[in-house]
C-alpha atoms as one frame of an Amber mdcrd trajectory, in Angstrom:
protein
 -96.741 -12.660 -86.222 -93.158 -13.844 -86.224 -91.594 -14.669 -89.577 -88.804
 -17.216 -89.917 -87.153 -17.546 -93.311 -85.187 -20.510 -94.550 -83.509 -21.170
 -97.885 -83.369 -24.717 -99.191 -79.645 -24.381 -99.929 -78.534 -22.370 -96.913
 -75.063 -22.531 -95.421 -74.256 -23.478 -91.818 -74.899 -19.960 -90.508 -78.335
 -19.818 -92.178 -79.242 -23.305 -90.981 -78.030 -22.585 -87.440 -80.017 -19.331
 -87.381 -83.128 -21.245 -88.468 -82.578 -23.922 -85.776 -81.862 -21.265 -83.109
 -85.161 -19.528 -83.846 -87.252 -22.713 -83.853 -85.503 -24.552 -80.996 -86.816
 -27.924 -82.229 -86.810 -31.015 -80.018 -85.931 -33.201 -83.027 -83.821 -32.612
 -86.126 -83.826 -35.151 -88.954 -81.205 -34.985 -91.719 -82.788 -36.482 -94.844
 -81.279 -34.869 -97.928 -77.731 -34.123 -99.002 -74.267 -35.610 -99.259 -73.611
 -38.014 -96.403 -70.313 -36.409 -95.331 -71.737 -32.861 -95.399 -74.802 -33.962
 -93.401 -72.518 -35.659 -90.862 -70.497 -32.431 -90.451 -73.673 -30.321 -90.151
 -75.126 -32.719 -87.575 -71.892 -32.707 -85.578 -71.719 -28.886 -85.505 -75.401
 -28.483 -84.617 -75.113 -31.119 -81.859 -72.102 -29.312 -80.435 -73.947 -25.958
 -80.511 -77.017 -27.535 -78.875 -74.859 -28.971 -76.073 -73.234 -25.577 -75.483
 -76.699 -23.964 -75.305 -77.957 -26.731 -72.981 -80.740 -27.605 -75.449 -82.336
 -31.044 -75.361 -82.445 -31.761 -79.075 -82.352 -35.229 -80.628 -80.623 -35.631
 -83.994 -81.399 -38.336 -86.558 -79.634 -39.310 -89.794 -81.705 -42.252 -91.040
 -80.827 -44.311 -94.093 -83.216 -43.997 -97.024 -86.620 -45.601 -96.397 -85.912
 -46.080 -92.674 -88.526 -45.159 -90.078 -87.704 -42.592 -87.406 -89.656 -42.750
 -84.148 -90.123 -39.410 -82.412 -91.321 -38.911 -78.847 -93.578 -35.989 -78.049
 -94.644 -34.938 -74.590 -97.708 -32.816 -74.351 -98.216 -30.649 -71.324-101.857
 -30.150 -70.458-103.491 -27.899 -67.944-106.673 -29.404 -66.589-109.241 -27.661
 -64.408-111.046 -29.822 -61.870-114.786 -29.352 -61.434-117.061 -30.656 -58.719
-116.487 -33.499 -56.331-114.640 -32.577 -53.173-112.521 -35.719 -53.516-111.400
 -34.765 -57.040-110.517 -31.267 -55.830-108.472 -32.661 -52.947-106.714 -35.273
 -55.126-105.775 -32.663 -57.741-103.863 -30.747 -55.069-101.847 -33.836 -54.035
 -98.882 -34.329 -56.347 -98.662 -37.848 -57.752-102.123 -38.935 -56.607-104.518
 -40.764 -58.895-107.695 -38.961 -59.803-110.880 -40.511 -61.137-113.415 -38.646
 -63.211-114.181 -37.698 -66.796-111.743 -35.684 -68.883-113.861 -33.385 -71.052
-112.509 -30.970 -73.664-114.713 -28.018 -74.541-113.633 -24.835 -76.322-109.971
 -25.959 -76.175-110.148 -26.219 -72.376-109.671 -29.530 -70.572-111.805 -30.191
 -67.540-111.666 -33.081 -65.099-115.170 -33.567 -63.793-116.132 -35.785 -60.884
-118.307 -38.642 -62.120-121.250 -37.593 -59.972-121.091 -34.031 -61.350-120.948
 -34.720 -65.101-124.594 -33.690 -65.538-124.001 -30.383 -63.724-121.083 -29.220
 -65.876-121.820 -30.799 -69.274-124.688 -31.870 -71.474-123.501 -35.469 -71.177
-125.773 -38.078 -69.676-124.519 -40.754 -67.310-125.960 -44.092 -66.368-125.177
 -46.812 -63.909-125.828 -50.444 -64.701-126.512 -52.870 -61.892-125.333 -56.287
 -62.854-126.407 -59.584 -61.330-125.002 -63.039 -61.702-126.896 -66.065 -60.358
-124.720 -69.069 -59.523-126.136 -72.411 -58.373-124.493 -73.239 -55.005-125.528
 -76.169 -52.802-123.049 -76.047 -49.870-123.782 -73.981 -46.756-123.172 -70.225
 -46.529-120.165 -70.783 -44.238-118.431 -72.666 -47.059-119.057 -69.749 -49.456
-117.741 -67.319 -46.850-114.622 -69.469 -46.326-113.901 -69.673 -50.076-114.367
 -65.941 -50.615-112.197 -65.149 -47.565-109.257 -66.954 -49.157-109.195 -64.345
 -51.938-110.769 -61.224 -50.440-111.609 -59.577 -47.146-115.403 -59.818 -47.188
-117.644 -58.056 -44.701-120.666 -59.921 -43.378-123.612 -57.587 -43.991-126.535
 -59.778 -43.064-127.673 -63.345 -42.699-126.161 -65.217 -45.666-124.841 -61.950
 -47.161-121.324 -60.669 -47.839-119.909 -57.477 -49.321-116.475 -57.372 -50.959
-114.697 -54.031 -51.012-117.966 -52.185 -50.595-118.660 -52.839 -54.274-119.698
 -56.458 -54.797-122.402 -58.146 -52.772-123.039 -61.858 -52.452-126.263 -63.323
 -51.077-127.108 -67.023 -50.752-130.818 -67.798 -51.108-132.402 -71.131 -52.001
-129.146 -72.752 -53.218-128.343 -69.810 -55.519-125.644 -67.192 -54.921-126.722
 -63.822 -56.262-123.647 -61.713 -57.012-124.371 -58.005 -57.626-122.223 -55.010
 -58.573-122.634 -51.653 -60.233-120.905 -50.863 -63.497-120.877 -47.477 -65.127
C-alpha cells in the first residue's frame, strides 16, 4: 500500500510533490486567490513540460463546467470463431461478436459461440415482408439492380448480399432476412 499525503494549505514544493507522485492527466484549480493560482498553474505546467508529461490544466470560473476526456485501455480476450481470432490479430480490422465482462475480464466471443462460453442464450429472428407487386419479375430485378448487386438464385428469386432474399409468387414479393 502506497501512502500519499497532502495538506490543504501546502506550499509549491508540497503541491509539486503531490502532483509528481500522482501524475494526474488533469489538474483543476478551484480554490484560492486568482493570482496565486495562476502562478501555481504556470509553475506546474512548466514542470510538466520539462518532465514530458501530458497533463491538462484548468482554471474555471466559479460555477463553470469543466469537460474532461478519459481514455480507457482494455485488454480483451477473443474466444471461439476462427474469423474473430484472425481479425483480432489484424491491427485496425473490425471485429464482430459479443463483448462479455465476467470476473473483471473482458471477452470477445464470436456470435455463434456465445452458448459455449457463457450462460447467455441467443436467438435468430427470421423476418418476412410481403409486398403486393403486379409487374413481371424482370421489372423487380431491374429495380433492385439499380441499388444493389443481386444474385439470381432461382426462378423469380434474388438474393442481395447473401442476406436478403426476394421471391415473386402470385403477384406478391416475399422479402426475407434474418435478424439477431
